[in-house]
């Protein structure tokens, strides 16, 4: 809105400047208005008679590389600490302290950037665009939490991620969402991950960063819509545990995949489950799975048949998703600025659009032939089409896998943690009577 | 019953181990292009805008994630003509070449001038006031030597993953530059070769 108000002034300045220039040109130097591109030395360097010393423009340096690696070191240390606190020490208090530290360091001090959640896009761009190389620090921020999760579950989410930490600290009145709501919303992160990777790989946009809900708070500066989005999530987070982590965070999807296969994972009980049901309501994130009933209400035969049908439908879902996304590639490609500019220029040339935009003006000013722009836009659109097959197929596969997962019958004889969704916050420990006994013993012993 | 549970546990443990190796393999596959495959390790990069491409559209003032943009006007003193009538400082068609607010181009009076000697004036940017709108840059570039130009100031820039201004720059003037040479300034620094970055 500011640029709109300023452009007329700037144009007026240009006109006025041209007029003044014509008046002064004879006195100063022989230059033409066409030399505007290289505007230097229209006026000669002044010959000072006084002992004037010419100042130099300051150039504050960028953040030292050393400090960037310090961030990596802090990340490694906090990941280790989180793993130790959850697996060995089993201390919720320690986890909370680490959470506060992470909000302060990775959030307010480092201003929420670089974070592993956004680093997904750097990784995608580096993989699919040969011309781009992700900085080493960004690569490490992307990979280290994944590796740590493979070792000891999503301890990163519990206490290191500033986004998760911010939500964990406001969770005062946890309420349980209906299972179907949580299940349905739980599909969103995979879809978001697909779109985030797709758009980053196409070089169009880093949507995950753009819709980062809390980075505005960390920087203490954001657009009103960003603040409203973040504020709404925080407000919801008072009642619904970690809404961003569970229903949006794309990195959580990757971490969930890793966490399923974790080498060690947090357990509710320190030794044996006595099926006392005390932990049943402990988890604000619905990550505790109850034992399955001895006799399943559905007959085994019917279950197997349903599973077979769903498994057979899986390829159809993948193919359908791929086809649907590919048929939407044209509107999707408009998310790329080059395609947008090309379409605008084309419709202006054809007389379909009245007036010009900042972008079409800038393009015409650049002197690049329109044909080149159109060619690159068409090439981009073809790329979008190819990528959309994968995006649609992925989303189809996610839905299919979810349906299959609902129909797979897993036998459980005790209360266990759902490794994929558990963020290792350590809240459930104190609900376990065995844990209380253990704590009492260690206190008396030491 | 117990044997059945044990068998179940064993099977789950087997699949977990299998998954762990697959996960490790996937991380390796991702890590190679991300961290390896670098002959001369490229320095980390920061965002900067090329003043030779900049068209002073005004996006820098409004699109930065910071409420007060990280882009500011910078003055290359050695390019400046030190004129009394300055295209970057004065309103067009200005009648009196003085420092009255109504004669100034800058919306925030971030550009100030001091008399050096007849007929020269020194122009300075007060960065705290500058909003990076580029109005003075446009005036200076179309009338003067182009000594006023926009630059990302690295004491303010938070070096976003994806620069919000770069994404919306109509002239595509933004690019990543090595963090140890983070400016594309005009003037002597410019001539010293930092432009080649």
XYZ file of N, CA, C and O in Angstrom, chain A residues 114-128 132 138 141-143 146 189 192-198 200-201 206 208-209 244 248-255, chain B residues 30 34 161:
184
model
N 17.248 -20.228 11.995
C 16.727 -21.281 11.171
C 16.083 -22.374 12.056
O 16.579 -22.656 13.135
N 14.979 -22.922 11.595
C 14.372 -24.001 12.356
C 14.217 -25.209 11.446
O 14.104 -25.075 10.237
N 14.251 -26.407 12.040
C 14.175 -27.622 11.224
C 12.893 -27.706 10.403
O 12.893 -28.288 9.318
N 11.812 -27.112 10.916
C 10.540 -27.207 10.205
C 10.655 -26.532 8.833
O 10.286 -27.088 7.799
N 11.217 -25.337 8.842
C 11.377 -24.638 7.568
C 12.480 -25.230 6.716
O 12.465 -25.116 5.487
N 13.458 -25.878 7.378
C 14.600 -26.427 6.642
C 14.176 -27.536 5.679
O 14.920 -27.868 4.761
N 12.975 -28.091 5.882
C 12.443 -29.080 4.940
C 12.516 -28.508 3.523
O 12.880 -29.191 2.572
N 12.170 -27.231 3.414
C 12.085 -26.620 2.090
C 13.458 -26.407 1.492
O 13.639 -26.585 0.289
N 14.440 -26.044 2.335
C 15.795 -25.925 1.804
C 16.267 -27.274 1.293
O 16.906 -27.367 0.244
N 15.937 -28.325 2.066
C 16.341 -29.666 1.643
C 15.680 -30.012 0.319
O 16.331 -30.526 -0.597
N 14.377 -29.701 0.199
C 13.666 -30.019 -1.039
C 14.251 -29.245 -2.213
O 14.487 -29.805 -3.289
N 14.528 -27.964 -1.983
C 15.070 -27.137 -3.071
C 16.451 -27.645 -3.477
O 16.768 -27.721 -4.667
N 17.259 -28.032 -2.468
C 18.597 -28.522 -2.773
C 18.527 -29.838 -3.546
O 19.371 -30.109 -4.406
N 17.529 -30.661 -3.242
C 17.417 -31.957 -3.914
C 16.950 -31.797 -5.352
O 17.396 -32.509 -6.239
N 16.036 -30.865 -5.584
C 15.405 -30.797 -6.895
C 15.941 -29.674 -7.769
O 15.651 -29.637 -8.949
N 20.906 -24.717 -6.514
C 20.843 -24.224 -5.143
C 21.554 -25.171 -4.199
O 21.415 -26.388 -4.319
N 21.949 -25.167 7.763
C 20.540 -25.501 7.513
C 20.392 -27.008 7.305
O 19.467 -27.638 7.822
N 20.567 -28.620 10.653
C 19.332 -28.396 11.414
C 18.215 -29.298 10.915
O 17.345 -29.690 11.672
N 18.247 -29.618 9.630
C 17.214 -30.506 9.096
C 17.460 -31.951 9.523
O 16.529 -32.655 9.929
N 18.718 -32.381 9.459
C 19.012 -33.809 9.639
C 19.148 -34.228 11.100
O 18.730 -35.325 11.473
N 16.090 -35.422 13.024
C 15.592 -36.678 12.458
C 16.428 -37.843 12.979
O 15.897 -38.889 13.380
N -1.159 -32.468 8.398
C 0.287 -32.272 8.280
C 0.898 -32.942 7.057
O 1.764 -32.354 6.399
N 0.102 -30.861 4.103
C 0.907 -29.631 4.185
C 2.355 -29.927 3.799
O 2.983 -29.166 3.046
N 2.866 -31.062 4.295
C 4.232 -31.462 3.948
C 4.361 -31.623 2.440
O 5.312 -31.116 1.826
N 3.374 -32.304 1.848
C 3.410 -32.513 0.402
C 3.456 -31.194 -0.343
O 4.305 -30.986 -1.213
N 2.577 -30.266 0.031
C 2.533 -28.971 -0.649
C 3.805 -28.167 -0.410
O 4.329 -27.532 -1.328
N 4.281 -28.200 0.826
C 5.492 -27.439 1.160
C 6.672 -27.899 0.332
O 7.402 -27.094 -0.256
N 6.863 -29.219 0.264
C 7.981 -29.770 -0.505
C 7.780 -29.484 -1.993
O 8.711 -29.082 -2.693
N 6.561 -29.645 -2.459
C 6.248 -29.419 -3.877
C 6.588 -27.986 -4.276
O 7.323 -27.747 -5.241
N 8.424 -25.771 -2.741
C 9.842 -25.453 -2.590
C 10.636 -26.060 -3.733
O 11.517 -25.419 -4.311
N 10.323 -27.298 -4.091
C 11.052 -27.971 -5.166
C 10.838 -27.257 -6.494
O 11.723 -27.237 -7.345
N 8.309 -20.595 -0.194
C 8.556 -21.367 1.023
C 7.325 -21.169 1.911
O 7.333 -20.365 2.828
N 5.907 -22.977 4.170
C 5.980 -23.383 5.583
C 6.534 -22.227 6.420
O 6.073 -21.970 7.524
N 7.513 -21.522 5.863
C 8.068 -20.364 6.581
C 7.057 -19.219 6.591
O 6.927 -18.519 7.579
N -0.612 -26.742 16.562
C 0.232 -26.672 15.366
C 0.973 -27.990 15.159
O 1.003 -28.529 14.054
N -0.801 -29.455 11.943
C -0.192 -28.728 10.835
C 1.270 -29.091 10.577
O 1.684 -29.212 9.433
N 2.035 -29.248 11.647
C 3.498 -29.295 11.481
C 3.948 -30.374 10.489
O 3.765 -31.565 10.723
N 4.551 -29.957 9.363
C 4.984 -30.928 8.367
C 6.219 -31.718 8.814
O 6.405 -32.857 8.407
N 7.050 -31.081 9.650
C 8.256 -31.785 10.119
C 7.863 -32.918 11.049
O 8.524 -33.949 11.104
N 6.743 -32.730 11.770
C 6.251 -33.771 12.664
C 5.927 -35.062 11.920
O 6.051 -36.153 12.489
N 5.533 -34.936 10.646
C 5.252 -36.135 9.850
C 6.528 -36.948 9.688
O 6.562 -38.161 9.928
N 7.603 -36.252 9.290
C 8.889 -36.938 9.109
C 9.363 -37.529 10.431
O 9.828 -38.664 10.498
N 9.226 -36.738 11.500
C 9.664 -37.221 12.818
C 8.836 -38.425 13.244
O 9.353 -39.363 13.843
N 19.578 -38.368 2.070
C 19.293 -36.931 2.117
C 20.543 -36.147 2.478
O 20.771 -35.052 1.975
N 22.869 -32.823 0.824
C 22.766 -31.632 1.670
C 24.118 -31.229 2.258
O 24.450 -30.052 2.330
N 15.138 -17.977 5.882
C 15.303 -19.052 4.925
C 14.984 -18.569 3.524
O 15.718 -18.812 2.579
